[in-house]
């Protein structure tokens, strides 16, 4: 069972008593979670190579009956749904301009069991606080816990979405480097648990981080410069928190 499946299973179990009573059609939390992921994908906008901007503010428009049930559970449900969005953003390698915020709102003209999600991108210059809503006591916010590692190579940006990325002159490398001074499998970038390392794969001409030759492996930090052959690569950590600049 994947992480999102576990989250959705937890949501469904937690609010079953709130959303599963009565005989008329009702909105289920797992439906909202599914529609949120779809909304993120539909509204994601590619603004540069390797950088796709996703919405971070969502309004869930509900009928009177469904809104009353959502209001009974309130913040805990919204927080779980925030986590659904954040996990989906991470899995797809999207970028956020601010914290994720979800609000439940009443739509008097909507029928029971019918709902709509409106989304937008909001960039904040300071950490956002839970915002007061005219229709809910609070609109919870959640911020991504990690920063996205990327490589800037000759004006192109590559997002490192796997724990191991191989660079080299071979077409079988994850990132192809067109440089005769680069070996077919020259360098590996390993990321995970908040750390990043550059590992030379026995290259002919060696690899360097900030001018120092890699012996075994070398730790990477935001702004580290990797040199292999005539190619210079900048390792970056893009902040997804409010006010962060990629």
Short mmCIF file of C-alpha atoms in Angstrom, two decimals:
data_model
loop_
_atom_site.label_atom_id
_atom_site.label_comp_id
_atom_site.label_asym_id
_atom_site.label_seq_id
_atom_site.Cartn_x
_atom_site.Cartn_y
_atom_site.Cartn_z
CA UNK A 1 0.00 0.00 0.00
CA UNK A 2 1.47 3.38 -1.03
CA UNK A 3 1.74 6.44 1.17
CA UNK A 4 -1.21 8.21 -0.41
CA UNK A 5 -3.33 5.08 -0.09
CA UNK A 6 -2.50 4.94 3.60
CA UNK A 7 -3.41 8.61 4.02
CA UNK A 8 -6.70 8.15 2.23
CA UNK A 9 -7.45 5.01 4.24
CA UNK A 10 -6.79 7.00 7.40
CA UNK A 11 -9.04 9.84 6.30
CA UNK A 12 -11.86 7.48 5.41
CA UNK A 13 -11.63 5.68 8.75
CA UNK A 14 -11.35 8.87 10.78
CA UNK A 15 -14.42 10.56 9.35
CA UNK A 16 -16.60 7.57 8.46
CA UNK A 17 -19.03 8.50 11.22
CA UNK A 18 -19.30 12.05 9.92
CA UNK A 19 -19.63 11.45 6.18
CA UNK A 20 -21.33 8.05 6.00
CA UNK A 21 -24.66 8.62 7.73
CA UNK A 22 -27.96 9.23 6.03
CA UNK A 23 -29.51 7.82 2.90
CA UNK A 24 -28.79 10.57 0.36
CA UNK A 25 -25.66 10.83 -1.74
CA UNK A 26 -22.81 12.36 0.24
CA UNK A 27 -19.29 13.54 -0.48
CA UNK A 28 -16.62 11.12 0.73
CA UNK A 29 -13.18 12.33 1.89
CA UNK A 30 -11.44 9.93 -0.50
CA UNK A 31 -13.30 11.62 -3.38
CA UNK A 32 -12.00 15.01 -2.26
CA UNK A 33 -8.45 13.62 -2.00
CA UNK A 34 -8.66 12.18 -5.52
CA UNK A 35 -10.05 15.42 -6.96
CA UNK A 36 -7.33 17.44 -5.22
CA UNK A 37 -4.60 15.44 -6.93
CA UNK A 38 -6.37 15.82 -10.26
CA UNK A 39 -6.75 19.58 -9.70
CA UNK A 40 -3.02 19.87 -8.95
CA UNK A 41 -2.13 18.03 -12.18
CA UNK A 42 -4.61 20.02 -14.28
CA UNK A 43 -3.42 23.39 -12.98
CA UNK A 44 0.32 22.60 -12.85
CA UNK A 45 2.18 25.04 -15.08
CA UNK A 46 5.66 24.45 -16.51
CA UNK A 47 7.49 27.78 -16.30
CA UNK A 48 11.08 26.62 -16.92
CA UNK A 49 13.03 23.49 -17.74
CA UNK A 50 12.63 21.15 -14.79
CA UNK A 51 10.33 23.54 -12.92
CA UNK A 52 6.57 23.08 -12.81
CA UNK A 53 4.50 25.34 -10.56
CA UNK A 54 1.48 23.82 -8.79
CA UNK A 55 -1.40 25.59 -7.00
CA UNK A 56 -1.20 25.71 -3.21
CA UNK A 57 -4.57 27.18 -2.13
CA UNK A 58 -7.76 25.16 -2.53
CA UNK A 59 -11.44 25.90 -1.83
CA UNK A 60 -13.74 22.86 -1.59
CA UNK A 61 -17.27 24.03 -2.47
CA UNK A 62 -19.90 21.88 -0.76
CA UNK A 63 -23.67 21.64 -0.46
CA UNK A 64 -25.29 22.63 2.83
CA UNK A 65 -25.50 19.03 4.11
CA UNK A 66 -21.95 18.12 3.09
CA UNK A 67 -20.60 21.40 4.43
CA UNK A 68 -22.19 20.77 7.82
CA UNK A 69 -20.53 17.35 7.98
CA UNK A 70 -17.18 18.80 6.92
CA UNK A 71 -17.53 21.53 9.51
CA UNK A 72 -18.09 18.95 12.25
CA UNK A 73 -14.70 17.40 11.53
CA UNK A 74 -13.13 20.67 10.41
CA UNK A 75 -9.39 21.19 10.81
CA UNK A 76 -8.22 17.54 11.20
CA UNK A 77 -9.78 16.58 7.86
CA UNK A 78 -8.38 19.65 6.10
CA UNK A 79 -4.91 18.93 7.51
CA UNK A 80 -5.03 15.37 6.21
CA UNK A 81 -6.03 16.67 2.79
CA UNK A 82 -3.15 19.18 2.91
CA UNK A 83 -0.81 16.22 3.37
CA UNK A 84 -2.38 14.49 0.35
CA UNK A 85 -1.57 17.53 -1.79
CA UNK A 86 1.98 17.88 -0.46
CA UNK A 87 2.77 14.20 -1.01
CA UNK A 88 1.43 14.39 -4.57
CA UNK A 89 3.45 17.54 -5.29
CA UNK A 90 6.61 15.78 -4.06
CA UNK A 91 5.95 12.62 -6.06
CA UNK A 92 5.51 14.62 -9.28
CA UNK A 93 8.46 16.97 -8.69
CA UNK A 94 6.27 20.10 -8.73
CA UNK A 95 7.17 23.42 -7.08
CA UNK A 96 5.04 25.35 -4.58
CA UNK A 97 5.14 29.12 -4.07
CA UNK A 98 3.72 28.96 -0.56
CA UNK A 99 2.16 26.71 2.09
CA UNK A 100 -0.73 24.46 1.15
CA UNK A 101 -4.08 25.72 2.44
CA UNK A 102 -7.47 24.04 2.12
CA UNK A 103 -10.83 25.59 3.06
CA UNK A 104 -14.33 24.09 3.05
CA UNK A 105 -16.89 26.57 1.73
CA UNK A 106 -20.66 26.53 1.51
CA UNK A 107 -22.31 26.73 -1.92
CA UNK A 108 -26.09 27.08 -1.41
CA UNK A 109 -26.87 26.08 -4.99
CA UNK A 110 -24.96 22.82 -4.87
CA UNK A 111 -26.75 19.48 -4.38
CA UNK A 112 -25.82 16.93 -1.70
CA UNK A 113 -23.05 14.66 -2.94
CA UNK A 114 -21.85 17.22 -5.49
CA UNK A 115 -18.73 19.31 -4.91
CA UNK A 116 -16.19 21.41 -6.77
CA UNK A 117 -12.60 22.41 -6.07
CA UNK A 118 -11.27 25.86 -6.98
CA UNK A 119 -7.50 26.34 -6.79
CA UNK A 120 -4.98 29.14 -7.13
CA UNK A 121 -1.34 29.94 -6.51
CA UNK A 122 -0.50 32.33 -3.69
CA UNK A 123 3.06 33.42 -2.98
CA UNK A 124 3.64 34.68 0.55
CA UNK A 125 6.60 36.71 1.79
CA UNK A 126 6.39 35.37 5.35
CA UNK A 127 5.31 32.08 6.94
CA UNK A 128 1.53 31.94 6.70
CA UNK A 129 -0.64 31.52 9.77
CA UNK A 130 -3.90 29.54 9.71
CA UNK A 131 -6.27 31.99 8.05
CA UNK A 132 -9.73 32.85 9.27
CA UNK A 133 -12.44 31.82 6.82
CA UNK A 134 -15.91 33.25 6.48
CA UNK A 135 -17.21 29.69 6.26
CA UNK A 136 -14.89 27.72 8.52
CA UNK A 137 -13.18 28.52 11.86
CA UNK A 138 -9.78 27.99 10.26
CA UNK A 139 -8.16 27.23 6.94
CA UNK A 140 -5.26 24.93 7.90
CA UNK A 141 -1.87 25.29 6.30
CA UNK A 142 0.91 22.77 5.85
CA UNK A 143 4.39 23.41 4.49
CA UNK A 144 6.61 20.88 2.67
CA UNK A 145 9.27 19.52 5.01
CA UNK A 146 12.07 19.19 2.48
CA UNK A 147 13.76 21.13 -0.32
CA UNK A 148 13.99 19.86 -3.88
CA UNK A 149 17.51 19.06 -5.13
CA UNK A 150 18.25 20.07 -8.73
CA UNK A 151 21.24 20.36 -11.06
CA UNK A 152 21.84 23.39 -13.28
CA UNK A 153 23.81 22.31 -16.37
CA UNK A 154 24.49 24.66 -19.31
CA UNK A 155 21.30 26.64 -18.76
CA UNK A 156 19.14 23.56 -18.22
CA UNK A 157 17.67 22.53 -14.87
CA UNK A 158 17.25 18.87 -13.92
CA UNK A 159 15.14 17.87 -10.94
CA UNK A 160 16.59 14.99 -8.91
CA UNK A 161 13.47 12.95 -8.21
CA UNK A 162 15.23 9.62 -7.62
CA UNK A 163 17.65 8.69 -4.80
CA UNK A 164 20.35 7.87 -7.36
CA UNK A 165 21.09 9.77 -10.59
CA UNK A 166 23.98 8.83 -12.90
CA UNK A 167 25.64 11.43 -15.13
CA UNK A 168 27.82 10.51 -18.07
CA UNK A 169 28.46 10.47 -21.82
CA UNK A 170 26.53 7.22 -22.36
CA UNK A 171 22.96 7.40 -23.60
CA UNK A 172 22.14 5.00 -20.77
CA UNK A 173 23.04 7.63 -18.14
CA UNK A 174 20.14 9.33 -16.38
CA UNK A 175 21.56 12.73 -17.43
CA UNK A 176 23.55 12.77 -20.66
CA UNK A 177 26.65 14.99 -20.63
CA UNK A 178 27.93 15.75 -24.15
CA UNK A 179 31.58 16.26 -23.25
CA UNK A 180 34.50 14.17 -24.56
CA UNK A 181 36.26 14.68 -21.22
CA UNK A 182 33.43 12.87 -19.43
CA UNK A 183 33.34 9.09 -19.03
CA UNK A 184 30.35 7.02 -20.11
CA UNK A 185 29.29 6.54 -16.47
CA UNK A 186 31.16 9.33 -14.78
CA UNK A 187 29.37 10.50 -11.63
CA UNK A 188 26.48 9.51 -9.37
CA UNK A 189 24.40 11.91 -7.28
CA UNK A 190 22.83 10.28 -4.23
CA UNK A 191 20.11 12.08 -2.27
CA UNK A 192 18.02 11.09 0.71
CA UNK A 193 17.45 11.74 4.41
CA UNK A 194 18.22 15.42 3.92
CA UNK A 195 21.73 14.82 2.53
CA UNK A 196 23.32 14.73 -0.93
CA UNK A 197 26.58 13.22 -2.11
CA UNK A 198 28.57 13.15 -5.34
CA UNK A 199 30.23 9.79 -6.02
CA UNK A 200 32.86 9.40 -8.74
CA UNK A 201 32.28 6.14 -10.63
CA UNK A 202 35.91 5.49 -11.52
CA UNK A 203 35.99 8.13 -14.25
CA UNK A 204 39.10 8.61 -16.40
CA UNK A 205 39.55 12.34 -15.68
CA UNK A 206 38.07 12.47 -12.20
CA UNK A 207 35.35 14.65 -10.68
CA UNK A 208 35.65 17.79 -8.56
CA UNK A 209 33.44 19.56 -6.03
CA UNK A 210 34.28 23.21 -5.44
CA UNK A 211 37.73 22.56 -6.94
CA UNK A 212 38.54 19.55 -4.75
CA UNK A 213 38.90 16.14 -6.38
CA UNK A 214 36.35 13.59 -5.23
CA UNK A 215 37.97 10.65 -3.47
CA UNK A 216 35.19 8.16 -2.96
CA UNK A 217 32.39 10.63 -2.32
CA UNK A 218 31.91 14.30 -1.49
CA UNK A 219 29.06 16.01 0.34
CA UNK A 220 26.98 18.50 -1.64
CA UNK A 221 25.35 21.62 -0.25
CA UNK A 222 23.27 24.33 -1.87
CA UNK A 223 25.46 26.08 -4.44
CA UNK A 224 28.15 23.38 -4.68
CA UNK A 225 29.93 23.40 -8.07
CA UNK A 226 30.70 20.04 -9.65
CA UNK A 227 33.29 19.87 -12.44
CA UNK A 228 33.64 16.92 -14.80
CA UNK A 229 35.63 17.32 -18.01
CA UNK A 230 34.87 20.82 -19.31
CA UNK A 231 31.37 20.77 -17.83
CA UNK A 232 30.43 22.77 -14.74
CA UNK A 233 27.32 21.76 -12.79
CA UNK A 234 25.71 23.67 -9.94
CA UNK A 235 23.86 21.70 -7.26
CA UNK A 236 20.88 23.61 -5.87
CA UNK A 237 18.27 23.04 -3.17
CA UNK A 238 15.04 24.80 -4.12
CA UNK A 239 13.04 25.96 -1.15
CA UNK A 240 9.31 25.22 -1.32
CA UNK A 241 8.59 27.30 1.78
CA UNK A 242 7.02 30.78 1.58
CA UNK A 243 9.35 33.39 0.18
CA UNK A 244 11.83 30.78 -1.06
CA UNK A 245 13.48 31.48 -4.41
CA UNK A 246 14.25 28.54 -6.70
#
